[in-house]
Amino acid sequence: MDIAVLEKEIDDVSIAFYQNREQEGLEKVGALLPKLKIVTDALLEVRDEDEQQILFFISMMYQNFNRAYEQKDMLGMADCLQEYAAPIAALYRLKY
């Protein structure tokens, strides 16, 4: 997984949502989420002292993203990507 590409995609999707380009953002997030799942699955396999905190953080990301998606809250989805997905990508970079 090229994490730099993933980080750029997270930023691109967030920008699309922040700029009210809803259709573009939704199309891009559809391609982003499977890649993000690969990263989160890999992080969940790491067995170390941060395991519970990582699990909680990933869980919060998916819960907040789902809530924003269900409410069609584009800014909420963008915020979630920046507050959770970007740090998760950075953590993946550190662990792998």
PDB file of C-alpha atoms in Angstrom:
ATOM      1  CA  MET A   1       0.000   0.000   0.000  1.00  0.00           C
ATOM      2  CA  ASP A   2       1.443   3.344  -1.037  1.00  0.00           C
ATOM      3  CA  ILE A   3       0.506   5.373   2.006  1.00  0.00           C
ATOM      4  CA  ALA A   4       1.439   8.699   0.402  1.00  0.00           C
ATOM      5  CA  VAL A   5      -1.145   8.065  -2.310  1.00  0.00           C
ATOM      6  CA  LEU A   6      -3.742   7.190   0.331  1.00  0.00           C
ATOM      7  CA  GLU A   7      -2.994  10.359   2.278  1.00  0.00           C
ATOM      8  CA  LYS A   8      -3.421  12.424  -0.902  1.00  0.00           C
ATOM      9  CA  GLU A   9      -6.720  10.700  -1.649  1.00  0.00           C
ATOM     10  CA  ILE A  10      -7.957  11.473   1.879  1.00  0.00           C
ATOM     11  CA  ASP A  11      -7.106  15.134   1.324  1.00  0.00           C
ATOM     12  CA  ASP A  12      -8.669  15.190  -2.168  1.00  0.00           C
ATOM     13  CA  VAL A  13     -11.943  13.697  -0.937  1.00  0.00           C
ATOM     14  CA  SER A  14     -12.034  16.080   2.024  1.00  0.00           C
ATOM     15  CA  ILE A  15     -11.453  19.071  -0.225  1.00  0.00           C
ATOM     16  CA  ALA A  16     -14.246  17.971  -2.562  1.00  0.00           C
ATOM     17  CA  PHE A  17     -16.653  17.778   0.391  1.00  0.00           C
ATOM     18  CA  TYR A  18     -15.467  21.088   1.859  1.00  0.00           C
ATOM     19  CA  GLN A  19     -15.981  22.778  -1.519  1.00  0.00           C
ATOM     20  CA  ASN A  20     -19.545  21.433  -1.850  1.00  0.00           C
ATOM     21  CA  ARG A  21     -18.632  19.141  -4.734  1.00  0.00           C
ATOM     22  CA  GLU A  22     -20.853  16.434  -3.288  1.00  0.00           C
ATOM     23  CA  GLN A  23     -21.068  14.095  -6.281  1.00  0.00           C
ATOM     24  CA  GLU A  24     -17.307  14.150  -6.831  1.00  0.00           C
ATOM     25  CA  GLY A  25     -16.669  13.591  -3.122  1.00  0.00           C
ATOM     26  CA  LEU A  26     -19.072  10.655  -2.954  1.00  0.00           C
ATOM     27  CA  GLU A  27     -17.519   9.041  -6.015  1.00  0.00           C
ATOM     28  CA  LYS A  28     -14.016   9.454  -4.625  1.00  0.00           C
ATOM     29  CA  VAL A  29     -14.943   8.254  -1.140  1.00  0.00           C
ATOM     30  CA  GLY A  30     -16.337   5.089  -2.712  1.00  0.00           C
ATOM     31  CA  ALA A  31     -12.853   4.326  -4.030  1.00  0.00           C
ATOM     32  CA  LEU A  32     -11.134   5.498  -0.840  1.00  0.00           C
ATOM     33  CA  LEU A  33     -12.976   3.403   1.744  1.00  0.00           C
ATOM     34  CA  PRO A  34     -11.772  -0.035   0.522  1.00  0.00           C
ATOM     35  CA  LYS A  35      -8.172   1.215   0.657  1.00  0.00           C
ATOM     36  CA  LEU A  36      -8.718   2.657   4.107  1.00  0.00           C
ATOM     37  CA  LYS A  37     -10.153  -0.682   5.236  1.00  0.00           C
ATOM     38  CA  ILE A  38      -6.926  -2.431   4.201  1.00  0.00           C
ATOM     39  CA  VAL A  39      -4.981  -0.002   6.389  1.00  0.00           C
ATOM     40  CA  THR A  40      -7.314  -0.324   9.368  1.00  0.00           C
ATOM     41  CA  ASP A  41      -7.339  -4.124   9.099  1.00  0.00           C
ATOM     42  CA  ALA A  42      -3.539  -4.154   9.118  1.00  0.00           C
ATOM     43  CA  LEU A  43      -3.437  -1.889  12.167  1.00  0.00           C
ATOM     44  CA  LEU A  44      -5.896  -4.133  13.999  1.00  0.00           C
ATOM     45  CA  GLU A  45      -3.494  -7.048  13.545  1.00  0.00           C
ATOM     46  CA  VAL A  46      -0.685  -5.220  15.342  1.00  0.00           C
ATOM     47  CA  ARG A  47      -0.293  -6.575  18.841  1.00  0.00           C
ATOM     48  CA  ASP A  48       1.266  -3.988  21.110  1.00  0.00           C
ATOM     49  CA  GLU A  49       0.492  -1.804  24.104  1.00  0.00           C
ATOM     50  CA  ASP A  50      -1.560   0.606  21.950  1.00  0.00           C
ATOM     51  CA  GLU A  51      -3.894  -2.083  20.667  1.00  0.00           C
ATOM     52  CA  GLN A  52      -6.990  -0.964  22.606  1.00  0.00           C
ATOM     53  CA  GLN A  53      -6.502   2.710  21.744  1.00  0.00           C
ATOM     54  CA  ILE A  54      -6.048   1.930  18.061  1.00  0.00           C
ATOM     55  CA  LEU A  55      -9.185  -0.208  18.080  1.00  0.00           C
ATOM     56  CA  PHE A  56     -11.159   2.584  19.768  1.00  0.00           C
ATOM     57  CA  PHE A  57      -9.861   5.232  17.327  1.00  0.00           C
ATOM     58  CA  ILE A  58     -10.705   3.119  14.272  1.00  0.00           C
ATOM     59  CA  SER A  59     -14.130   2.342  15.681  1.00  0.00           C
ATOM     60  CA  MET A  60     -14.795   6.041  16.284  1.00  0.00           C
ATOM     61  CA  MET A  61     -13.758   6.873  12.722  1.00  0.00           C
ATOM     62  CA  TYR A  62     -16.201   4.405  11.175  1.00  0.00           C
ATOM     63  CA  GLN A  63     -19.022   5.372  13.548  1.00  0.00           C
ATOM     64  CA  ASN A  64     -18.610   9.092  12.879  1.00  0.00           C
ATOM     65  CA  PHE A  65     -18.261   8.587   9.152  1.00  0.00           C
ATOM     66  CA  ASN A  66     -21.377   6.393   9.000  1.00  0.00           C
ATOM     67  CA  ARG A  67     -23.363   8.922  11.025  1.00  0.00           C
ATOM     68  CA  ALA A  68     -22.307  11.771   8.719  1.00  0.00           C
ATOM     69  CA  TYR A  69     -23.018   9.670   5.619  1.00  0.00           C
ATOM     70  CA  GLU A  70     -26.493   8.692   6.841  1.00  0.00           C
ATOM     71  CA  GLN A  71     -27.290  12.361   7.491  1.00  0.00           C
ATOM     72  CA  LYS A  72     -25.807  13.391   4.123  1.00  0.00           C
ATOM     73  CA  ASP A  73     -23.479  15.695   6.073  1.00  0.00           C
ATOM     74  CA  MET A  74     -20.685  16.407   3.602  1.00  0.00           C
ATOM     75  CA  LEU A  75     -18.756  18.637   6.001  1.00  0.00           C
ATOM     76  CA  GLY A  76     -19.065  15.975   8.691  1.00  0.00           C
ATOM     77  CA  MET A  77     -17.582  13.362   6.360  1.00  0.00           C
ATOM     78  CA  ALA A  78     -14.740  15.718   5.442  1.00  0.00           C
ATOM     79  CA  ASP A  79     -14.071  16.469   9.105  1.00  0.00           C
ATOM     80  CA  CYS A  80     -14.075  12.773   9.936  1.00  0.00           C
ATOM     81  CA  LEU A  81     -11.555  12.040   7.199  1.00  0.00           C
ATOM     82  CA  GLN A  82      -9.268  14.772   8.470  1.00  0.00           C
ATOM     83  CA  GLU A  83      -9.696  14.029  12.184  1.00  0.00           C
ATOM     84  CA  TYR A  84      -9.530  10.229  11.978  1.00  0.00           C
ATOM     85  CA  ALA A  85      -8.498   8.857   8.575  1.00  0.00           C
ATOM     86  CA  ALA A  86      -5.456  11.108   8.129  1.00  0.00           C
ATOM     87  CA  PRO A  87      -3.996  10.191  11.563  1.00  0.00           C
ATOM     88  CA  ILE A  88      -4.733   6.512  10.899  1.00  0.00           C
ATOM     89  CA  ALA A  89      -2.763   6.728   7.657  1.00  0.00           C
ATOM     90  CA  ALA A  90       0.088   8.401   9.530  1.00  0.00           C
ATOM     91  CA  LEU A  91       0.002   5.676  12.185  1.00  0.00           C
ATOM     92  CA  TYR A  92       0.128   3.024   9.467  1.00  0.00           C
ATOM     93  CA  ARG A  93       3.205   4.764   8.058  1.00  0.00           C
ATOM     94  CA  LEU A  94       4.879   4.536  11.485  1.00  0.00           C
ATOM     95  CA  LYS A  95       3.967   0.906  12.137  1.00  0.00           C
ATOM     96  CA  TYR A  96       4.850  -0.397   8.685  1.00  0.00           C
TER      97      TYR A  96
END
